[in-house]
Amino acid sequence: MTGMAGMTTPGPPTEPPEAERAVDCRGLSHRFGDHLAVDDVSLWIAPGEVFGLLGPNGAGKTTTIRLLTTLLPLRQGRARVFGLDPGRRPMRVRRLLGYVPQELSADGSLTGRENVMLFARLFDVPRAQRWERVTEVLAAMELTEAADRVVAGYSGGMVRRLELAQALVNRPRLLVLDEPTIGLDPVARSGVWERITELRAATGMTVLMTTHYMDEADALCDRVALMHRGRLRALGAPAELKDQLGPGASLEDVFRHYTGDHLGDAGRQGGLRDVRRTRRTAGRLG
Amino acid sequence: MSAVPDAPRAAWAEAPVPPSWRRLPDRVFALCLVELEKLRRDRTELFTRAVQPALWLLIFGETFTRLRAIPTGPVPYLDYLAPGILAQSALFIAIFYGIQIIWERDAGVLTKLLVTPTPRAALVTGKAFAAGVRALAQAVVVLVLSALLGVALNANPLHLLGVAAVLMLGAAFFSCLSMTIAGLVLTRDRLMGIGQAITMPLFFGSNALYPIELMPHWLQTVSRFNPLSYEVDALRGLLIGTPAHLLLDFGVLAGSVVIGVTAASALLGRLAR
Ligand SMILES: Nc1ncnc2c1ncn2[C@@H]1O[C@H](COP(=O)(O)OP(=O)(O)OP(=O)(O)O)[C@@H](O)[C@H]1O
Ligand SMILES: [Mg+2]
């Protein structure tokens, strides 16, 4: 795995000065009622980095993403996206983002092309370039043949690739992917990852993603953060984290080490709500 | 990879941003276009939904015309009723539009739209427009049926244009009302409950079925705050030629739409939290 795109130095990026960071959080917290979903999270992401947010169901990954993508109000702590405050300048921040939420979110009653075209319009892609740009991202996601079919008939993997096309049509500087491969079969999974790797090589775009698959995180991410019960438990390059644990450790072992046996928890971790959401993610559009 | 050209990296996300005054109309246009594409695909629903207003006209209309129970002056009761049913069918379509917003929230579609540089008001206006177009399509069915039943409709194109405008405004307002409630109650079940609870009072507390003068005094006061009364008043004036207060009607409807869009867009963000 290479480091930042375009550079030959492998391994994690060096800490950039504050003004150049793609994402910068300090003491970020968020409460739902009396439940602290994100608890004092501080991290930065360098431009061009692929950063993975890992953790069991209910760890607070999606909530962190929703804080950064202007969906939740920033009440405690500080967040910056390319130097902009998502609370104060939401429109400016949204312009820089491509976002694929955890649920399969393409509009099932439209065709693939119509779905992408809508996003091209919403991001002010100039009229003269729109058709070309839409065709281009659809082709990059290998959806040219299916482009004019209604999305309700797409497979889960196709929907995910379509969502990537939607997220990429505005050429975002930060691509935010919330469990982009959940519920996909192995072939569809590797298809999605190939597309992302290619894109990254071609554009040097920054990627923030969450996943439950440790092998993916290991192979794709420059650095990962492990979350558990809203808190960051570990942060670093996968190789670093594995080395810290001892020789021969896998990222899966690291995950277990920091999160414990979360399945036995009686608290709100991995409650019905989380499972339901995960199930919905895995389902098809109908 | 060949499909995405290795463009100069600086070009990404640095396309020129159009002036902000153009953003709202641009976005509304884009969202209306999408709604039209969706409507084009489920035309069958338009006809199944027209069954209910048709039954009202046929059963209620014919019966009460015979009974002569409701004094409507020189106008036959069926003629008096037809514009009321037109408004009713638009109301019934629009009042459940909030459910669509909640459904889109659950499906993740809304979340994603909220992360684009699109003003909330544009998202709401797009939906309101869709409700209007749906109401219009159904109105055509109801009008044809009324004509077949012998209602003397005014076919002046200018009047019909006015009818279309009134129906669009009415449907837009009631869909905004529905989306506002959606933003308050947040779940489909509660919205269904409230929708059902308010539809009948809105309908019966208006002049859709009988002249306001027949109502008890307190209900007359209530119906003056009911936009549906103004909608029906305008439709009756335009279609049947009864005396109407068109200027007031249009004013009230347009004002209600502005308030509705404002309220619904202020609450829309709550749905994604
Ligand atoms: N809108 C909400 N209202 C109340 N509680 C919420 C809300 N959204 C999330 N939570 C709770 O906050 C906690 C963190 O949720 P979050 O969705 O961020 O977890 P996650 O790490 O993304 O989990 P998963 O892997 O299942 O997607 C969970 O306990 C969840 O139940
Ligand atoms: Mg999540």
PDB file of N, CA, C and O in Angstrom, chain A residues 95-96 133 170-173, chain B residues 8-17:
ATOM      1  N   ARG A  95     -20.137  21.518  -0.342  1.00  0.00           N
ATOM      2  CA  ARG A  95     -19.599  21.592  -1.692  1.00  0.00           C
ATOM      3  C   ARG A  95     -18.350  20.734  -1.878  1.00  0.00           C
ATOM      4  O   ARG A  95     -18.051  20.292  -2.977  1.00  0.00           O
ATOM      5  N   LEU A  96     -17.607  20.532  -0.790  1.00  0.00           N
ATOM      6  CA  LEU A  96     -16.345  19.795  -0.878  1.00  0.00           C
ATOM      7  C   LEU A  96     -16.523  18.295  -0.659  1.00  0.00           C
ATOM      8  O   LEU A  96     -15.581  17.530  -0.797  1.00  0.00           O
ATOM      9  N   ARG A 133     -19.839  14.530 -17.882  1.00  0.00           N
ATOM     10  CA  ARG A 133     -19.358  14.189 -16.546  1.00  0.00           C
ATOM     11  C   ARG A 133     -20.148  13.018 -15.979  1.00  0.00           C
ATOM     12  O   ARG A 133     -19.586  12.090 -15.386  1.00  0.00           O
ATOM     13  N   ASN A 170     -19.390  15.509  -8.416  1.00  0.00           N
ATOM     14  CA  ASN A 170     -18.954  16.887  -8.161  1.00  0.00           C
ATOM     15  C   ASN A 170     -17.458  16.971  -7.902  1.00  0.00           C
ATOM     16  O   ASN A 170     -16.953  18.006  -7.503  1.00  0.00           O
ATOM     17  N   ARG A 171     -16.738  15.870  -8.122  1.00  0.00           N
ATOM     18  CA  ARG A 171     -15.299  15.823  -7.875  1.00  0.00           C
ATOM     19  C   ARG A 171     -14.952  16.341  -6.485  1.00  0.00           C
ATOM     20  O   ARG A 171     -14.306  17.390  -6.325  1.00  0.00           O
ATOM     21  N   PRO A 172     -15.401  15.605  -5.480  1.00  0.00           N
ATOM     22  CA  PRO A 172     -15.231  16.097  -4.111  1.00  0.00           C
ATOM     23  C   PRO A 172     -13.780  16.052  -3.679  1.00  0.00           C
ATOM     24  O   PRO A 172     -12.988  15.297  -4.230  1.00  0.00           O
ATOM     25  N   ARG A 173     -13.447  16.855  -2.693  1.00  0.00           N
ATOM     26  CA  ARG A 173     -12.098  16.767  -2.125  1.00  0.00           C
ATOM     27  C   ARG A 173     -12.053  15.758  -1.000  1.00  0.00           C
ATOM     28  O   ARG A 173     -11.015  15.197  -0.721  1.00  0.00           O
TER      29      ARG A 173
ATOM     30  N   PRO B   8      -5.851  17.600 -13.773  1.00  0.00           N
ATOM     31  CA  PRO B   8      -5.013  18.266 -12.788  1.00  0.00           C
ATOM     32  C   PRO B   8      -5.744  18.249 -11.451  1.00  0.00           C
ATOM     33  O   PRO B   8      -6.928  18.531 -11.376  1.00  0.00           O
ATOM     34  N   ARG B   9      -5.037  17.853 -10.400  1.00  0.00           N
ATOM     35  CA  ARG B   9      -5.730  17.612  -9.138  1.00  0.00           C
ATOM     36  C   ARG B   9      -6.425  18.844  -8.591  1.00  0.00           C
ATOM     37  O   ARG B   9      -7.445  18.750  -7.937  1.00  0.00           O
ATOM     38  N   ALA B  10      -5.866  19.987  -8.882  1.00  0.00           N
ATOM     39  CA  ALA B  10      -6.448  21.212  -8.338  1.00  0.00           C
ATOM     40  C   ALA B  10      -7.845  21.461  -8.898  1.00  0.00           C
ATOM     41  O   ALA B  10      -8.637  22.172  -8.309  1.00  0.00           O
ATOM     42  N   ALA B  11      -8.161  20.841 -10.037  1.00  0.00           N
ATOM     43  CA  ALA B  11      -9.458  21.114 -10.655  1.00  0.00           C
ATOM     44  C   ALA B  11     -10.611  20.509  -9.867  1.00  0.00           C
ATOM     45  O   ALA B  11     -11.748  20.898 -10.024  1.00  0.00           O
ATOM     46  N   TRP B  12     -10.305  19.533  -9.030  1.00  0.00           N
ATOM     47  CA  TRP B  12     -11.381  18.885  -8.292  1.00  0.00           C
ATOM     48  C   TRP B  12     -12.009  19.835  -7.289  1.00  0.00           C
ATOM     49  O   TRP B  12     -11.316  20.499  -6.538  1.00  0.00           O
ATOM     50  N   ALA B  13     -13.333  19.863  -7.310  1.00  0.00           N
ATOM     51  CA  ALA B  13     -14.124  20.683  -6.397  1.00  0.00           C
ATOM     52  C   ALA B  13     -13.808  22.163  -6.506  1.00  0.00           C
ATOM     53  O   ALA B  13     -14.100  22.923  -5.618  1.00  0.00           O
ATOM     54  N   GLU B  14     -13.182  22.550  -7.609  1.00  0.00           N
ATOM     55  CA  GLU B  14     -12.930  23.975  -7.722  1.00  0.00           C
ATOM     56  C   GLU B  14     -13.621  24.589  -8.929  1.00  0.00           C
ATOM     57  O   GLU B  14     -13.187  25.571  -9.496  1.00  0.00           O
ATOM     58  N   ALA B  15     -14.721  23.947  -9.323  1.00  0.00           N
ATOM     59  CA  ALA B  15     -15.537  24.516 -10.393  1.00  0.00           C
ATOM     60  C   ALA B  15     -16.081  25.860  -9.923  1.00  0.00           C
ATOM     61  O   ALA B  15     -16.287  26.066  -8.728  1.00  0.00           O
ATOM     62  N   PRO B  16     -16.285  26.795 -10.863  1.00  0.00           N
ATOM     63  CA  PRO B  16     -16.814  28.090 -10.454  1.00  0.00           C
ATOM     64  C   PRO B  16     -18.185  27.931  -9.808  1.00  0.00           C
ATOM     65  O   PRO B  16     -18.991  27.125 -10.236  1.00  0.00           O
ATOM     66  N   VAL B  17     -18.415  28.664  -8.745  1.00  0.00           N
ATOM     67  CA  VAL B  17     -19.683  28.578  -8.035  1.00  0.00           C
ATOM     68  C   VAL B  17     -20.610  29.670  -8.553  1.00  0.00           C
ATOM     69  O   VAL B  17     -20.236  30.832  -8.558  1.00  0.00           O
TER      70      VAL B  17
END
